[in-house]
Coordinates of C-alpha atoms in Angstrom, one line a residue:
X884 CA 0.0 0.0 0.0
X885 CA 2.8 2.4 0.8
X886 CA 4.5 1.7 -2.5
X887 CA 1.2 2.3 -4.4
X888 CA 0.6 5.6 -2.6
X889 CA 4.1 6.7 -3.2
X890 CA 3.5 6.0 -6.9
X891 CA 0.3 8.0 -7.2
X892 CA 1.6 10.8 -5.1
X893 CA 4.6 11.2 -7.4
X894 CA 2.3 11.2 -10.4
X895 CA 0.4 14.1 -8.9
X896 CA 3.2 16.2 -7.5
X897 CA 5.9 15.6 -10.2
X898 CA 4.1 15.2 -13.5
X899 CA 4.2 18.2 -15.8
X900 CA 2.2 19.1 -18.9
X901 CA 4.3 20.7 -21.6
X902 CA 3.8 22.6 -24.9
X903 CA 6.3 24.0 -27.4
X904 CA 7.6 27.4 -26.3
X905 CA 5.4 30.0 -27.7
X906 CA 3.5 27.2 -29.6
X907 CA 6.3 27.3 -32.2
X908 CA 5.5 30.9 -33.2
X909 CA 7.0 34.3 -32.5
X910 CA 6.1 36.9 -29.8
X911 CA 3.5 39.3 -31.1
X912 CA 2.7 37.1 -34.1
X913 CA -0.8 36.1 -35.4
X914 CA -3.3 34.1 -33.3
X915 CA -2.6 30.4 -32.9
X916 CA -4.8 27.7 -34.4
X917 CA -6.5 25.8 -31.6
X918 CA -5.4 22.5 -33.0
X919 CA -1.7 23.5 -32.6
X920 CA -2.2 23.8 -28.8
X921 CA -4.2 20.6 -28.4
X922 CA -2.1 18.5 -30.8
X923 CA 1.2 19.7 -29.4
X924 CA 0.7 18.8 -25.7
X925 CA 3.2 16.5 -24.0
X926 CA 3.5 15.0 -20.5
X927 CA 6.6 14.5 -18.4
X928 CA 6.1 11.8 -15.8
X929 CA 8.5 11.4 -12.9
X930 CA 11.6 9.5 -13.9
X931 CA 10.5 9.2 -17.5
X932 CA 11.2 11.2 -20.7
X933 CA 8.6 13.5 -22.2
X934 CA 6.0 11.9 -24.4
X935 CA 3.0 13.0 -26.4
X936 CA -0.3 13.4 -24.5
X937 CA -3.3 12.1 -26.4
X938 CA -6.2 14.6 -26.0
X939 CA -8.2 13.3 -28.9
X940 CA -11.2 12.1 -26.8
X941 CA -11.7 15.4 -25.0
X942 CA -10.4 18.0 -27.6
X943 CA -12.8 20.7 -29.0
X944 CA -11.7 19.7 -32.5
X945 CA -12.1 16.6 -34.7
X946 CA -9.7 13.7 -34.4
X947 CA -8.7 14.2 -38.1
X948 CA -7.8 17.9 -37.5
X949 CA -5.9 16.9 -34.3
X950 CA -4.0 14.2 -36.1
X951 CA -2.7 16.7 -38.6
X952 CA -1.3 18.9 -35.9
X953 CA 0.6 16.2 -33.9
X954 CA 4.3 16.7 -34.4
X955 CA 6.6 13.8 -35.7
X956 CA 9.3 14.6 -33.1
X957 CA 9.7 16.4 -29.8
X958 CA 10.1 20.2 -29.9
X959 CA 13.5 21.4 -28.8
X960 CA 12.2 24.0 -26.4
X961 CA 9.1 23.5 -24.3
X962 CA 7.2 25.4 -21.6
X963 CA 6.2 23.0 -18.8
X964 CA 3.5 23.3 -16.2
X965 CA 3.1 21.6 -12.8
X966 CA -0.4 20.9 -11.5
X967 CA 0.2 23.0 -8.5
X968 CA 0.8 25.9 -8.6
X969 CA 1.1 26.4 -12.4
X970 CA -2.1 25.0 -13.9
X971 CA -4.1 25.9 -10.9
X972 CA -3.1 29.5 -11.4
X973 CA -3.9 29.3 -15.0
X974 CA -7.4 28.1 -14.0
X975 CA -7.6 31.3 -11.9
X976 CA -6.8 33.2 -15.1
X977 CA -3.3 34.1 -13.9
X978 CA -0.2 33.9 -16.2
X979 CA -2.2 33.3 -19.4
X980 CA 0.8 34.8 -21.3
X981 CA 2.7 31.6 -20.6
X982 CA 0.5 29.7 -23.0
X983 CA 1.2 30.5 -26.7
X984 CA 2.3 34.0 -25.7
X985 CA -1.3 34.9 -24.9
X986 CA -2.4 34.5 -28.5
X987 CA -5.4 32.2 -27.7
X988 CA -8.9 33.0 -26.3
X989 CA -9.0 32.6 -22.5
X990 CA -11.7 29.9 -22.7
X991 CA -9.5 27.8 -25.0
X992 CA -6.6 28.0 -22.6
X993 CA -8.8 27.3 -19.6
X994 CA -10.3 24.2 -21.3
X995 CA -6.8 23.0 -22.3
X996 CA -5.4 23.4 -18.8
X997 CA -8.5 21.7 -17.3
X998 CA -8.5 18.7 -19.7
X999 CA -4.7 18.2 -20.0
X1000 CA -4.2 17.9 -16.3
X1001 CA -7.0 15.3 -15.9
X1002 CA -5.7 13.4 -18.9
X1003 CA -2.2 13.4 -17.6
X1004 CA -2.8 12.2 -14.0
X1005 CA -6.1 10.4 -14.1
X1006 CA -5.4 7.3 -16.3
X1007 CA -2.2 6.3 -14.7
X1008 CA -3.8 6.5 -11.2
X1009 CA -7.0 4.7 -12.0
X1010 CA -5.9 1.1 -11.7
X1011 CA -3.6 1.5 -8.7
X1012 CA -6.2 3.4 -6.8
X1013 CA -8.7 0.5 -7.3
X1014 CA -6.1 -1.8 -5.7
X1015 CA -5.6 0.7 -2.9
X1016 CA -9.3 0.6 -2.0
X1017 CA -9.0 -3.2 -1.7
X1018 CA -5.9 -2.9 0.6
X1019 CA -7.3 -0.1 2.7
X1020 CA -10.6 -1.9 3.2
X1021 CA -8.7 -5.1 4.3
X1022 CA -6.8 -3.0 6.9
X1023 CA -10.0 -1.6 8.4
X1024 CA -11.9 -5.0 8.9
X1025 CA -11.8 -4.8 12.7
X1026 CA -15.3 -5.8 13.7
X1027 CA -18.9 -4.8 13.0
X1028 CA -18.2 -1.1 13.2
X1029 CA -15.3 -1.2 10.8
X1030 CA -16.5 -2.7 7.5
X1031 CA -14.6 -0.4 5.2
X1032 CA -12.0 2.4 5.3
X1033 CA -14.8 5.1 5.1
X1034 CA -16.0 4.0 8.5
X1035 CA -12.4 4.1 9.9
X1036 CA -12.1 7.7 8.5
X1037 CA -15.4 8.8 10.0
X1038 CA -14.6 7.3 13.4
X1039 CA -11.8 9.9 14.0
X1040 CA -14.3 12.7 14.1
X1041 CA -16.3 11.1 16.9
X1042 CA -19.7 12.2 15.5
X1043 CA -22.5 9.6 15.6
X1044 CA -24.3 9.5 12.3
X1045 CA -21.8 11.7 10.6
X1046 CA -23.2 11.2 7.2
X1047 CA -26.6 12.5 8.3
X1048 CA -25.0 15.6 9.9
X1049 CA -23.0 16.3 6.7
X1050 CA -26.2 16.0 4.6
X1051 CA -28.1 18.3 6.9
X1052 CA -25.4 21.0 6.9
X1053 CA -25.1 20.9 3.1
X1054 CA -28.9 21.2 2.6
X1055 CA -29.0 24.1 5.1
X1056 CA -26.7 26.2 2.8
X1057 CA -27.7 24.6 -0.5
X1058 CA -30.5 27.2 -1.2
X1059 CA -28.0 30.0 -0.8
X1060 CA -25.5 28.2 -3.0
X1061 CA -28.2 27.7 -5.7
X1062 CA -28.9 31.5 -5.7
X1063 CA -25.3 32.3 -6.1
X1064 CA -25.0 29.7 -8.8
X1065 CA -27.9 31.3 -10.7
X1066 CA -26.2 34.7 -10.5
X1067 CA -22.8 33.5 -11.6
X1068 CA -24.5 31.4 -14.4
X1069 CA -25.9 34.6 -15.8
X1070 CA -22.5 36.3 -15.9
X1071 CA -20.8 33.2 -17.4
X1072 CA -23.3 33.3 -20.3
X1073 CA -22.6 36.9 -20.8
X1074 CA -18.8 36.4 -20.7
X1075 CA -18.8 33.3 -22.9
X1076 CA -21.8 33.7 -25.3
X1077 CA -20.8 30.6 -27.3
X1078 CA -21.6 28.5 -24.2
X1079 CA -25.0 30.2 -23.5
X1080 CA -27.1 27.7 -25.4
X1081 CA -25.6 24.6 -23.6
X1082 CA -25.9 26.3 -20.2
X1083 CA -29.6 27.2 -20.9
X1084 CA -30.3 23.6 -21.9
X1085 CA -29.6 22.0 -18.5
X1086 CA -28.6 24.9 -16.1
X1087 CA -25.1 23.3 -15.7
X1088 CA -22.0 25.5 -15.9
X1089 CA -19.0 24.2 -17.8
X1090 CA -16.5 23.4 -15.1
X1091 CA -13.5 25.1 -16.7
X1092 CA -15.1 28.5 -16.9
X1093 CA -15.7 29.0 -13.1
X1094 CA -12.3 29.4 -11.5
X1095 CA -9.8 27.0 -10.0
X1096 CA -9.0 23.5 -11.2
X1097 CA -12.0 22.1 -9.3
X1098 CA -14.5 25.0 -10.0
X1099 CA -14.3 25.9 -6.3
X1100 CA -13.4 29.6 -6.5
X1101 CA -15.7 32.0 -8.4
X1102 CA -14.0 35.2 -7.2
X1103 CA -13.1 36.0 -10.8
X1104 CA -16.7 37.1 -11.4
X1105 CA -16.9 39.4 -8.4
X1106 CA -16.1 42.5 -10.4
X1107 CA -18.6 41.6 -13.1
X1108 CA -21.4 41.2 -10.6
X1109 CA -20.6 44.2 -8.4
X1110 CA -17.8 46.5 -9.7
X1111 CA -15.7 48.2 -7.1
X1112 CA -12.4 50.2 -7.5
X1113 CA -10.7 48.2 -4.8
X1114 CA -9.1 45.0 -6.0
X1115 CA -7.6 43.1 -3.1
X1116 CA -5.3 40.9 -5.2
X1117 CA -3.8 44.1 -6.8
X1118 CA -3.5 45.6 -3.3
X1119 CA -1.5 42.6 -2.1
X1120 CA 0.7 42.7 -5.3
X1121 CA 1.3 46.4 -4.9
X1122 CA 2.5 45.9 -1.3
X1123 CA 5.4 44.0 -2.8
X1124 CA 5.8 41.7 0.1
X1125 CA 8.3 38.9 -0.1
X1126 CA 7.3 35.3 0.9
X1127 CA 8.8 35.8 4.3
X1128 CA 7.0 39.1 4.7
X1129 CA 3.7 37.3 4.1
X1130 CA 4.6 34.6 6.7
X1131 CA 5.7 37.3 9.2
X1132 CA 2.3 39.1 8.8
X1133 CA 0.5 35.9 9.3
X1134 CA 2.5 35.2 12.5
X1135 CA 1.7 38.7 13.7
X1136 CA -2.1 38.0 13.5
X1137 CA -1.7 35.1 16.0
X1138 CA 1.0 36.8 18.2
X1139 CA -1.2 39.9 18.6
X1140 CA -3.7 37.7 20.6
X1141 CA -0.9 36.5 22.8
X1142 CA -0.3 33.2 21.0
X1143 CA 3.2 31.8 20.6
X1144 CA 5.4 33.0 17.8
X1145 CA 7.1 30.6 15.4
X1146 CA 10.2 28.9 16.8
X1147 CA 13.8 29.2 15.6
X1148 CA 13.5 25.7 14.1
X1149 CA 10.5 26.8 12.1
X1150 CA 12.4 29.6 10.4
X1151 CA 15.4 27.3 9.9
X1152 CA 13.6 24.3 8.3
X1153 CA 10.4 25.6 6.7
X1154 CA 10.3 25.8 2.9
X1155 CA 9.0 29.2 2.1
X1156 CA 8.8 30.7 -1.4
X1157 CA 11.0 29.4 -4.3
X1158 CA 12.7 26.8 -2.1
X1159 CA 9.4 25.1 -1.6
X1160 CA 9.7 21.9 -3.7
X1161 CA 11.3 23.6 -6.7
X1162 CA 8.1 25.6 -7.4
X1163 CA 5.8 22.6 -7.1
X1164 CA 4.0 22.6 -3.8
X1165 CA 0.8 22.2 -1.9
X1166 CA 0.6 24.3 1.3
X1167 CA 1.5 22.0 4.3
X1168 CA 2.2 22.2 8.0
X1169 CA 3.9 19.6 10.1
X1170 CA 4.7 18.7 13.7
X1171 CA 8.0 16.9 13.7
X1172 CA 7.4 15.6 17.3
X1173 CA 11.0 16.5 18.2
X1174 CA 12.4 16.5 21.8
X1175 CA 11.8 19.9 23.3
X1176 CA 8.6 20.4 21.2
X1177 CA 10.0 23.2 19.1
X1178 CA 10.4 21.7 15.6
X1179 CA 7.4 22.7 13.5
X1180 CA 7.6 23.3 9.8
X1181 CA 5.6 24.7 6.9
X1182 CA 5.7 24.6 3.1
X1183 CA 4.2 27.6 1.4
X1184 CA 5.0 28.9 -2.1
X1185 CA 3.4 32.4 -2.6
X1186 CA 3.9 33.8 -6.0
X1187 CA 6.3 36.7 -6.5
X1188 CA 3.4 39.1 -6.6
X1189 CA 1.6 37.7 -3.5
X1190 CA -2.2 37.7 -3.8
X1191 CA -5.0 37.4 -1.2
X1192 CA -5.1 33.6 -1.8
X1193 CA -1.5 33.3 -0.7
X1194 CA -2.2 35.2 2.5
X1195 CA -5.1 32.8 3.2
X1196 CA -3.0 29.7 2.6
X1197 CA -0.2 31.1 4.9
X1198 CA -2.6 32.0 7.7
X1199 CA -4.4 28.7 7.4
X1200 CA -1.2 26.6 7.5
X1201 CA 0.1 28.6 10.4
X1202 CA -3.1 27.8 12.3
X1203 CA -2.0 24.1 12.3
X1204 CA 1.3 25.0 13.8
X1205 CA -0.1 27.3 16.5
X1206 CA -2.5 24.5 17.5
X1207 CA 0.5 22.0 17.7
X1208 CA 2.4 24.5 19.9
X1209 CA -0.4 25.2 22.3
X1210 CA -1.2 21.5 22.7
X1211 CA 2.5 20.5 23.0
X1212 CA 2.3 19.9 26.8
X1213 CA -0.3 17.2 26.3
X1214 CA 0.9 13.5 26.0
X1215 CA 1.8 12.8 22.4
X1216 CA -1.5 11.0 21.7
X1217 CA -3.4 14.1 22.7
X1218 CA -1.0 16.7 21.2
X1219 CA -3.0 17.2 18.0
X1220 CA -6.3 19.0 17.7
X1221 CA -9.5 17.7 19.3
X1222 CA -10.4 16.5 15.8
X1223 CA -9.0 17.0 12.3
X1224 CA -12.0 19.4 11.6
X1225 CA -10.9 21.7 14.4
X1226 CA -7.3 21.7 13.1
X1227 CA -8.6 22.9 9.8
X1228 CA -11.1 25.4 11.3
X1229 CA -8.6 27.3 13.4
X1230 CA -6.6 28.9 10.6
X1231 CA -9.8 29.6 8.6
X1232 CA -11.3 31.4 11.7
X1233 CA -8.2 33.4 12.1
X1234 CA -8.1 34.4 8.5
X1235 CA -11.6 35.9 8.9
X1236 CA -10.1 38.1 11.5
X1237 CA -7.1 38.8 9.4
X1238 CA -9.1 40.3 6.5
X1239 CA -11.5 42.5 8.3
X1240 CA -11.5 46.0 6.7
X1241 CA -9.9 47.4 9.9
X1242 CA -7.0 45.0 9.6
X1243 CA -6.6 45.6 5.9
X1244 CA -6.3 49.3 6.7
X1245 CA -3.7 48.4 9.4
X1246 CA -1.7 46.5 6.8
X1247 CA -1.8 49.3 4.4
X1248 CA -3.8 47.3 1.9
X1249 CA -7.0 49.4 2.1
X1250 CA -7.6 53.1 2.3
X1251 CA -9.4 54.1 5.5
X1252 CA -12.0 56.0 3.5
X1253 CA -13.6 52.7 2.7
X1254 CA -14.5 52.3 6.4
X1255 CA -17.0 55.1 6.4
X1256 CA -20.7 54.9 5.5
X1257 CA -21.9 56.0 2.0
X1258 CA -25.1 57.0 0.5
X1259 CA -26.3 53.9 -1.3
X1260 CA -29.3 52.8 -3.2
X1261 CA -29.0 49.2 -2.0
X1262 CA -29.4 48.0 1.6
X1263 CA -31.0 49.8 4.5
X1264 CA -28.0 49.3 6.9
X1265 CA -26.2 52.6 7.0
X1266 CA -23.2 51.0 8.6
X1267 CA -22.3 49.2 5.4
X1268 CA -20.8 50.8 2.3
X1269 CA -20.0 49.7 -1.2
X1270 CA -16.7 48.1 -0.1
X1271 CA -18.5 46.0 2.5
X1272 CA -20.9 44.6 -0.2
X1273 CA -18.0 44.0 -2.6
X1274 CA -16.0 42.3 0.2
X1275 CA -18.9 40.1 1.3
X1276 CA -19.6 39.1 -2.3
X1277 CA -16.0 38.1 -2.8
X1278 CA -16.0 36.1 0.4
X1279 CA -19.2 34.3 -0.7
X1280 CA -17.7 33.6 -4.2
X1281 CA -14.6 32.1 -2.5
X1282 CA -16.2 30.2 0.3
X1283 CA -19.6 28.9 -0.8
X1284 CA -18.4 27.0 -3.9
X1285 CA -16.0 25.0 -1.8
X1286 CA -18.7 23.5 0.4
X1287 CA -20.3 21.2 -2.2
X1288 CA -16.9 20.3 -3.5
X1289 CA -15.8 19.3 0.0
X1290 CA -19.1 17.5 0.5
X1291 CA -19.0 15.4 -2.7
X1292 CA -15.3 14.4 -2.6
X1293 CA -15.9 12.2 0.5
X1294 CA -19.4 11.2 -0.6
X1295 CA -17.7 9.9 -3.7
X1296 CA -15.0 8.0 -1.8
X1297 CA -17.2 6.7 0.9
X1298 CA -19.5 5.1 -1.7
X1299 CA -16.5 3.6 -3.5
X1300 CA -15.1 2.2 -0.2
X1301 CA -18.3 0.5 0.9
X1302 CA -19.1 -0.9 -2.5
X1303 CA -22.2 1.1 -3.2
X1304 CA -20.6 2.0 -6.5
X1305 CA -18.6 -0.4 -8.6
X1306 CA -15.2 1.2 -8.9
X1307 CA -14.2 -0.8 -12.0
X1308 CA -17.3 0.2 -14.0
X1309 CA -18.7 3.4 -12.6
X1310 CA -15.8 5.4 -11.1
X1311 CA -16.0 8.4 -13.4
X1312 CA -19.7 8.4 -14.3
X1313 CA -20.7 8.4 -10.6
X1314 CA -18.2 11.2 -10.0
X1315 CA -19.8 13.4 -12.6
X1316 CA -23.3 12.4 -11.4
X1317 CA -22.4 14.0 -8.0
X1318 CA -20.8 17.1 -9.5
X1319 CA -23.7 17.8 -11.8
X1320 CA -26.3 17.2 -9.0
X1321 CA -24.5 19.0 -6.1
X1322 CA -22.2 21.5 -7.7
X1323 CA -24.3 22.2 -10.8
X1324 CA -21.3 21.9 -13.2
X1325 CA -20.5 19.6 -16.1
X1326 CA -17.2 18.7 -18.0
X1327 CA -16.3 20.6 -21.1
X1328 CA -16.6 17.4 -23.1
X1329 CA -19.5 14.9 -22.8
X1330 CA -19.7 12.6 -19.8
X1331 CA -19.7 9.6 -22.1
X1332 CA -16.3 10.4 -23.5
X1333 CA -15.0 10.5 -19.9
X1334 CA -16.2 7.1 -18.7
X1335 CA -12.8 5.3 -18.8
X1336 CA -11.1 8.3 -17.2
X1337 CA -10.5 9.1 -13.5
X1338 CA -11.1 12.8 -13.0
X1339 CA -11.1 12.7 -9.2
X1340 CA -7.4 12.2 -9.4
X1341 CA -7.0 15.8 -10.4
X1342 CA -7.4 16.7 -6.7
X1343 CA -4.3 16.6 -4.4
X1344 CA -6.2 15.0 -1.5
X1345 CA -7.0 11.8 -3.4
X1346 CA -3.4 11.0 -4.0
X1347 CA -2.5 12.2 -0.5
X1348 CA -5.3 10.0 0.9
X1349 CA -6.6 12.8 3.0
X1350 CA -10.3 12.8 4.0
X1351 CA -12.3 15.8 2.9
X1352 CA -15.0 15.9 5.5
X1353 CA -12.7 17.7 7.9
X1354 CA -12.6 20.6 5.5
X1355 CA -16.4 20.5 5.0
X1356 CA -17.0 20.7 8.8
X1357 CA -14.3 23.3 9.1
X1358 CA -16.2 25.5 6.7
X1359 CA -19.0 25.8 9.3
X1360 CA -16.8 25.6 12.4
X1361 CA -14.6 28.4 11.3
X1362 CA -17.5 30.9 11.3
X1363 CA -18.8 29.6 14.7
X1364 CA -15.3 29.9 16.2
X1365 CA -14.8 33.4 14.7
X1366 CA -18.1 34.6 16.1
X1367 CA -17.2 33.1 19.5
X1368 CA -13.8 34.8 19.5
X1369 CA -15.6 38.1 18.6
X1370 CA -18.0 37.7 21.6
X1371 CA -15.1 37.0 23.8
X1372 CA -13.2 40.0 22.6
X1373 CA -16.2 42.3 23.1
X1374 CA -17.8 40.9 26.2
X1375 CA -15.3 38.6 27.9
X1376 CA -17.7 35.6 27.6
X1377 CA -19.3 33.5 24.9
X1378 CA -22.1 32.0 26.9
X1379 CA -24.5 35.0 27.4
X1380 CA -26.9 35.0 24.4
X1381 CA -28.1 38.5 25.3
X1382 CA -24.7 39.9 24.2
X1383 CA -25.5 40.7 20.6
X1384 CA -22.5 41.7 18.5
X1385 CA -23.0 45.4 17.7
X1386 CA -21.5 45.3 14.2
X1387 CA -21.6 43.1 11.1
X1388 CA -19.6 40.0 11.9
X1389 CA -17.1 40.7 9.1
X1390 CA -16.1 44.0 10.8
X1391 CA -15.3 42.4 14.1
X1392 CA -11.5 43.0 14.4
X1393 CA -9.8 40.5 16.7
X1394 CA -6.3 42.0 16.3
X1395 CA -4.7 42.6 19.7
X1396 CA -7.5 41.1 21.7
X1397 CA -6.0 39.4 24.7
X1398 CA -9.4 38.2 25.9
X1399 CA -9.9 36.3 22.6
X1400 CA -6.3 35.1 22.8
X1401 CA -6.8 33.8 26.4
X1402 CA -9.9 31.8 25.3
X1403 CA -8.0 30.4 22.4
X1404 CA -4.9 29.4 24.4
X1405 CA -7.1 27.7 27.0
X1406 CA -9.0 25.6 24.5
X1407 CA -6.1 24.8 22.2
X1408 CA -4.0 23.7 25.1
X1409 CA -6.5 20.8 25.7
X1410 CA -5.4 19.3 22.4
X1411 CA -7.2 16.0 21.9
X1412 CA -7.6 15.3 25.7
X1413 CA -11.3 16.2 25.7
X1414 CA -14.2 15.6 23.4
X1415 CA -14.7 18.1 20.6
X1416 CA -18.1 19.2 21.9
X1417 CA -16.4 20.5 25.1
X1418 CA -14.0 22.5 23.0
X1419 CA -16.8 23.9 20.8
X1420 CA -18.8 24.9 23.9
X1421 CA -15.9 26.7 25.4
X1422 CA -15.2 28.6 22.2
X1423 CA -18.8 29.3 21.1
X1424 CA -21.2 28.5 23.9
X1425 CA -22.7 25.8 21.7
X1426 CA -22.3 22.0 21.4
X1427 CA -23.4 21.5 17.8
X1428 CA -21.9 22.3 14.4
X1429 CA -24.4 24.7 12.8
X1430 CA -24.8 26.8 9.6
X1431 CA -27.0 29.3 11.3
X1432 CA -26.2 32.5 13.2
X1433 CA -26.9 32.3 17.0
X1434 CA -30.3 33.6 18.1
X1435 CA -30.2 36.6 20.4
X1436 CA -32.5 38.2 23.0
X1437 CA -32.7 41.4 20.9
X1438 CA -36.0 43.1 20.7
X1439 CA -35.8 43.1 16.9
X1440 CA -37.8 40.3 15.1
X1441 CA -35.9 37.1 15.3
X1442 CA -34.6 35.6 12.1
X1443 CA -32.0 33.0 11.3
X1444 CA -29.4 34.1 8.8
X1445 CA -27.1 31.9 6.8
X1446 CA -23.4 32.9 6.8
X1447 CA -22.6 34.5 3.5
X1448 CA -25.7 36.8 3.5
X1449 CA -25.0 40.5 3.6

């Protein structure tokens, strides 16, 4: 099993998709024929030479046209792309100039990046992953409660009927997701009119046009939906922070609350920036369990012009390390988080505090004029201005699409593990059944042409064998924890429901709050020595994971709001 996982991990992390430099043309030359890009795509697998990648089954051109474009020998100079971060950034419409010198329409490049990565890593992973399911299931046969590896994974979270909870949480936010999907669908049709007829036919959005390799980030449509002069990605790039500057500012967010700073070993051994895996990396944090409990490490690779997403990844990964440090006095078996979901939620909760408008002003990323009320034609709340609406929209476009993605990735694997779906026959058709039904997306090419493929392999966490339900639960826990920390910062307690937060939650600035920091240190120090419901109650005053805002004793009419609503 270890050998097989090592094999598929190398396929994901080391494979590269390559094209001839400038598609064989000259800078500033005429536009490139689509067949040149699709017919001149190559793949470089770890330890092997570069070979031609057959995209004939998924290309937007006929097989005959494609055959004419396929070269008879390898090009001398090639431009190669890793899955992360290169192709992922292309899917976020960054670095388009690297593909044929920008001489192709964006939708062509997006479809090529989306399809070529799946065709490169999916087929070689499909057979070994089927064998891995057999081996993992054999290792989990430990009695009536451990019939497959899915049950072993779910046990770690200590939640009875976890599948029912996951379904309930998803269906609580699904109506809001569907509204956002409808809005974005309208703007996709406007931006890509050639796709309008197919979108109207079934309401499904082509996956490659949404944002991110897994259609999980729709922030690229924020300006189309609600134009605003402030662009946070440009603000981060203009700040001209180095990779270490980014990490230092993430550290400062935690340290301002009185939490421990990073250790000397952290700065000595962490891979930050260009040294992180030779440009190929997935953000990672690690507890090395060294004597003296001071060796914690992180891998992050922000781009040279750091963007808001890089800041998120850095704050998130540092959350793991802060949790490790605060729980380090526990016996080793308890020195992790109370559950994996809490480990993921801490960094996300702290990120919500790190991007409040107040803290963005403090960092020099936002002009303070955007903090004051404006005369607006939308909304009756005079405390909000146009930046608040643009900010909340961007947060919704970044967070809500991840929830069904996190939900279905484990739904898919659980059903494979327990035999509900025949892996050999239905692996890819079932995957797309879930994506169409839950995410409302479809592949660029027909599902029938994808039946022998293995598109789930395009996600890092499959090759890394990491459960996704922890991220799904963290999507809800992070807001609950952030609200609890806000109550602690304002009132010194989380348990009194009469204490209504006097400002919109996204404007609750935690920076420098020793009260919030004291609550965090007290709860994080427990590590895994107590049940997660005890930790959640201490942090929020509640014992259940919920999608709804806490009810208050306010005299105003009571209503439950979903997170993400303005």
